[in-house]
């Protein structure tokens, strides 16, 4: 995809050789680094495990002893969620939120607590109306001037407003109102205290769009600096972070070993070597210990999608016709001996990987799930081929034509379905039928993926992006096209928010995988293509997968 600022160079490449020469990706910056994490140095000792259990029970008691009708309880739950340890207390959190949802809230006039309650309930899928904020609106329909120095209130309202659905203009106004006043207030805060750090972090990445693990890592240090922090909870969060990090390191060590056997650097040198970045992506989708096997499956499948993506940008149309046909027939015995080595290798990697996953699923009697996953991968390959044909025919489709294919080729429909394969008993056959029928939340996550990728524009891919297609269809400038597409990204977030509210079409754990896929893209493609350029994501990976928290 090209830089969004240059609409004239869509068809700059005249020959395949030139296209191939242009596909020079940054080499892996991690190499074999994670191979060093063996089962010995990532072992969770009996002492660590014992300490974790003891501390967890102490936090559980703390939760039980905090009165349900206090602001303190809401703040405690909020801290537990932001520290990334909520998965230990799902039952307690559910019961508390059910309780506050049933309580009338008309008398509360504190903006901070109204906004916090709203966000906690919306995050959990409660369809709480946004008119709870009407008491903070003046006769002109704007937020009251008396709020502009209330840092805590503004921050809570700003965070809550990101859970808006369509038609909630109050929340749209809240984001503008809060962000402009918070920016001013931060400049006036001379000391770099925990509140100013929280404000800066929120303006950069609101809670609702953050990756749980990255947010937890950053929030641990902000929470520690907050004078009102709870020492027991803080220590538990640090210990839990480090234990889960060891688990991730071991998984990534296994994934690196698995990836190395394909010898991509030598056999398919045109492919991005990104196993570490892809694992970070998967940890964004689910980090919890109970999803180990789900991560193991998804890291393999996203690695295959990455190989396919780069192959469809590199091979000739004739080669791609052969590859597409053989993927559609999916016969493990086909060797493709008359095709070039990179096509043979690409197909072999794909069928072998799905065979490995199938073997895992046989053990638990859930092989039907792999059939759904394969179907989605076939759909993805067809979409890649469609785009390759456009490129070779110098065809810029209309936006509508483009999006029909591009929402599939961004890979998020395939990943949404495949993310459920290893999730165990939480997922039923009806959930696979639902997810593979392209429901609105999956489309919305795909819109965010496709458009944010296109909006940062990079010099790595040569096909027309949604920006060029929009310009062609509507006869507008680059800047106008980008503004319209950013608007569509905002609307897609509202679609996702809406789909998570009651009444829901599937369970919250399933919906959260799809929301989390949107969150990863929101981070990786905020200002640049941090997948093509791995230097950009190095610091995040360090925080989440390399450096333990100092206890």
XYZ file of N, CA, C and O in Angstrom, residues 419-502:
336
model
N -9.858 -17.483 16.273
C -9.580 -17.202 17.688
C -10.435 -18.065 18.620
O -10.097 -18.277 19.769
N -11.544 -18.597 18.099
C -12.447 -19.399 18.929
C -12.047 -20.880 18.987
O -12.520 -21.618 19.840
N -11.174 -21.305 18.059
C -10.883 -22.745 17.927
C -10.347 -23.344 19.228
O -10.779 -24.416 19.649
N -9.429 -22.656 19.892
C -8.803 -23.227 21.089
C -9.394 -22.757 22.404
O -8.799 -22.960 23.463
N -10.581 -22.133 22.367
C -11.133 -21.540 23.587
C -11.913 -22.518 24.473
O -12.501 -22.120 25.475
N -11.930 -23.780 24.090
C -12.543 -24.783 24.979
C -14.063 -24.718 25.024
O -14.721 -24.309 24.074
N -14.614 -25.088 26.186
C -16.068 -25.261 26.327
C -16.868 -23.969 26.242
O -18.089 -24.003 26.154
N -16.181 -22.836 26.323
C -16.883 -21.550 26.226
C -17.574 -21.404 24.875
O -18.507 -20.632 24.717
N -17.048 -22.129 23.867
C -17.501 -21.936 22.483
C -18.287 -23.151 22.005
O -17.880 -24.294 22.228
N -19.410 -22.874 21.338
C -20.246 -23.959 20.803
C -20.292 -23.841 19.273
O -19.903 -22.821 18.713
N -20.844 -24.869 18.644
C -20.923 -24.860 17.175
C -21.692 -23.637 16.673
O -21.341 -23.021 15.664
N -22.746 -23.260 17.395
C -23.556 -22.111 16.957
C -22.718 -20.813 16.924
O -22.982 -19.908 16.132
N -21.689 -20.746 17.783
C -20.819 -19.561 17.783
C -19.982 -19.495 16.501
O -19.721 -18.419 15.973
N -19.569 -20.665 16.000
C -18.826 -20.690 14.730
C -19.754 -20.309 13.569
O -19.345 -19.592 12.652
N -20.999 -20.774 13.625
C -21.958 -20.392 12.572
C -22.173 -18.880 12.594
O -22.219 -18.228 11.555
N -22.272 -18.346 13.804
C -22.481 -16.896 13.958
C -21.272 -16.114 13.422
O -21.416 -15.230 12.593
N -20.064 -16.473 13.871
C -18.878 -15.676 13.542
C -18.537 -15.759 12.051
O -18.054 -14.799 11.457
N -18.810 -16.906 11.419
C -18.450 -17.046 10.000
C -19.506 -16.450 9.067
O -19.305 -16.379 7.864
N -20.624 -15.975 9.638
C -21.617 -15.276 8.818
C -21.388 -13.771 8.772
O -22.304 -13.006 8.464
N -20.166 -13.356 9.111
C -19.766 -11.942 9.037
C -20.720 -11.010 9.787
O -21.259 -10.066 9.223
N -20.930 -11.256 11.096
C -21.799 -10.357 11.865
C -21.199 -8.953 11.938
O -20.015 -8.762 11.639
N -22.020 -7.995 12.348
C -21.613 -6.588 12.341
C -20.319 -6.339 13.119
O -19.453 -5.597 12.677
N -20.151 -6.979 14.270
C -18.948 -6.712 15.081
C -17.685 -7.170 14.347
O -16.641 -6.515 14.411
N -17.782 -8.270 13.603
C -16.623 -8.765 12.847
C -16.349 -7.834 11.666
O -15.192 -7.503 11.367
N -17.404 -7.358 11.026
C -17.221 -6.386 9.941
C -16.575 -5.111 10.477
O -15.676 -4.552 9.850
N -17.043 -4.656 11.666
C -16.522 -3.407 12.242
C -15.035 -3.542 12.582
O -14.230 -2.657 12.287
N -14.664 -4.671 13.179
C -13.260 -4.909 13.520
C -12.416 -4.936 12.233
O -11.295 -4.413 12.190
N -12.979 -5.497 11.175
C -12.282 -5.564 9.876
C -12.152 -4.181 9.239
O -11.133 -3.872 8.622
N -13.180 -3.342 9.402
C -13.108 -1.965 8.883
C -11.968 -1.220 9.582
O -11.158 -0.529 8.939
N -11.893 -1.372 10.908
C -10.830 -0.696 11.670
C -9.462 -1.175 11.177
O -8.546 -0.381 10.938
N -9.353 -2.500 10.986
C -8.088 -3.081 10.525
C -7.703 -2.547 9.146
O -6.603 -2.046 8.937
N -8.618 -2.657 8.199
C -8.314 -2.261 6.828
C -8.024 -0.767 6.699
O -7.019 -0.360 6.117
N -8.893 0.069 7.281
C -8.738 1.509 7.062
C -7.558 2.089 7.843
O -6.841 2.939 7.330
N -7.331 1.620 9.067
C -6.181 2.159 9.814
C -4.872 1.763 9.147
O -3.922 2.546 9.098
N -4.830 0.559 8.612
C -3.659 0.102 7.864
C -3.444 1.020 6.647
O -2.342 1.529 6.414
N -4.510 1.272 5.905
C -4.387 2.119 4.708
C -4.051 3.572 5.061
O -3.330 4.243 4.329
N -4.587 4.051 6.184
C -4.386 5.461 6.533
C -2.950 5.791 6.924
O -2.498 6.910 6.727
N -2.221 4.811 7.492
C -0.820 5.134 7.810
C 0.037 5.013 6.568
O 1.133 5.556 6.531
N -0.490 4.285 5.545
C 0.212 4.208 4.272
C 1.676 3.846 4.417
O 2.376 4.390 5.227
N 2.138 2.902 3.623
C 3.572 2.606 3.682
C 4.070 2.257 2.287
O 3.313 2.154 1.351
N 5.360 2.091 2.196
C 5.961 1.879 0.876
C 6.165 0.405 0.577
O 6.901 0.045 -0.302
N 5.525 -0.463 1.364
C 5.815 -1.888 1.212
C 4.913 -2.589 0.213
O 5.309 -3.520 -0.436
N 3.640 -2.179 0.152
C 2.718 -2.877 -0.738
C 2.414 -1.983 -1.932
O 2.457 -0.777 -1.832
N 2.062 -2.608 -3.036
C 1.873 -1.824 -4.250
C 0.421 -1.711 -4.695
O 0.115 -1.054 -5.653
N -0.479 -2.384 -3.980
C -1.860 -2.359 -4.461
C -2.565 -1.070 -4.035
O -2.172 -0.419 -3.078
N -3.632 -0.759 -4.780
C -4.409 0.446 -4.471
C -5.032 0.302 -3.087
O -5.517 -0.752 -2.721
N -5.008 1.382 -2.313
C -5.598 1.324 -0.971
C -6.978 1.964 -1.009
O -7.381 2.565 -2.012
N -7.687 1.858 0.109
C -9.039 2.427 0.163
C -9.019 3.936 -0.094
O -9.999 4.500 -0.561
N -7.890 4.579 0.192
C -7.799 6.031 -0.050
C -7.919 6.316 -1.547
O -8.717 7.161 -1.974
N -7.153 5.581 -2.368
C -7.211 5.797 -3.821
C -8.591 5.455 -4.371
O -9.110 6.139 -5.246
N -9.163 4.375 -3.829
C -10.485 3.956 -4.313
C -11.542 4.999 -3.963
O -12.432 5.294 -4.761
N -11.421 5.588 -2.771
C -12.371 6.626 -2.346
C -12.224 7.854 -3.248
O -13.208 8.436 -3.702
N -10.965 8.219 -3.525
C -10.710 9.385 -4.387
C -11.304 9.164 -5.768
O -11.894 10.054 -6.357
N -11.135 7.947 -6.274
C -11.646 7.639 -7.610
C -13.173 7.699 -7.637
O -13.775 8.296 -8.523
N -13.798 7.065 -6.631
C -15.267 6.981 -6.642
C -15.924 8.345 -6.425
O -16.945 8.643 -7.030
N -15.320 9.169 -5.547
C -16.000 10.425 -5.176
C -15.316 11.675 -5.719
O -15.780 12.782 -5.465
N -14.196 11.499 -6.419
C -13.519 12.650 -7.025
C -13.068 13.687 -6.004
O -13.249 14.884 -6.186
N -12.486 13.209 -4.890
C -12.056 14.143 -3.845
C -10.538 14.082 -3.680
O -9.873 13.217 -4.246
N -10.006 15.021 -2.875
C -8.552 15.065 -2.642
C -8.146 13.989 -1.637
O -8.991 13.404 -0.952
N -6.834 13.791 -1.534
C -6.294 12.829 -0.564
C -6.777 13.166 0.847
O -7.248 12.301 1.589
N -6.659 14.446 1.213
C -7.013 14.834 2.582
C -8.482 14.593 2.883
O -8.833 14.141 3.977
N -9.334 14.905 1.910
C -10.779 14.673 2.117
C -11.062 13.180 2.260
O -11.849 12.764 3.114
N -10.413 12.385 1.412
C -10.622 10.931 1.470
C -10.188 10.397 2.840
O -10.908 9.616 3.475
N -9.020 10.848 3.319
C -8.519 10.378 4.624
C -9.476 10.769 5.751
O -9.733 9.970 6.657
N -9.991 12.008 5.680
C -10.923 12.464 6.733
C -12.179 11.599 6.753
O -12.668 11.206 7.820
N -12.689 11.267 5.560
C -13.910 10.432 5.479
C -13.645 9.025 6.021
O -14.484 8.443 6.705
N -12.478 8.493 5.712
C -12.162 7.131 6.164
C -11.934 7.100 7.678
O -12.303 6.136 8.344
N -11.367 8.183 8.227
C -11.211 8.257 9.696
C -12.575 8.261 10.369
O -12.772 7.674 11.439
N -13.521 8.938 9.724
C -14.903 8.974 10.225
C -15.482 7.551 10.255
O -16.168 7.156 11.197
N -15.163 6.780 9.210
C -15.667 5.394 9.146
C -15.056 4.528 10.252
O -15.707 3.618 10.771
N -13.792 4.809 10.600
C -13.157 4.069 11.701
C -13.894 4.371 13.012
O -14.208 3.471 13.787
N -14.208 5.658 13.226
C -14.964 6.043 14.434
C -16.306 5.321 14.492
O -16.726 4.832 15.544
N -16.991 5.288 13.348
C -18.293 4.617 13.308
C -18.173 3.122 13.570
O -19.044 2.509 14.190
N -17.074 2.528 13.100
C -16.870 1.088 13.317
C -16.703 0.787 14.808
O -17.197 -0.220 15.312
N -16.019 1.685 15.537
C -15.903 1.505 16.995
C -17.290 1.548 17.639
O -17.581 0.772 18.553
N -18.143 2.431 17.145
C -19.505 2.515 17.717
C -20.298 1.245 17.416
O -21.064 0.775 18.253
N -20.090 0.692 16.221
C -20.741 -0.590 15.893
C -20.290 -1.674 16.871
O -21.095 -2.450 17.370
N -18.975 -1.727 17.109
C -18.451 -2.750 18.032
C -19.025 -2.550 19.432
O -19.433 -3.508 20.088
N -19.056 -1.295 19.882
C -19.607 -1.004 21.211
C -21.055 -1.474 21.321
O -21.463 -2.081 22.305
N -21.826 -1.167 20.272
C -23.247 -1.526 20.248
C -23.428 -3.049 20.346
O -24.276 -3.542 21.079
N -22.606 -3.774 19.610
C -22.746 -5.233 19.550
C -22.402 -5.917 20.879
O -22.752 -7.065 21.086
N -21.682 -5.201 21.746
C -21.323 -5.787 23.047
C -22.396 -5.544 24.110
O -22.306 -6.071 25.220
N -23.393 -4.725 23.795
C -24.435 -4.418 24.779
C -25.567 -5.433 24.707
O -25.843 -6.015 23.664
N -26.232 -5.600 25.848
C -27.395 -6.494 25.877
C -28.505 -5.922 24.985
O -28.631 -4.707 24.896
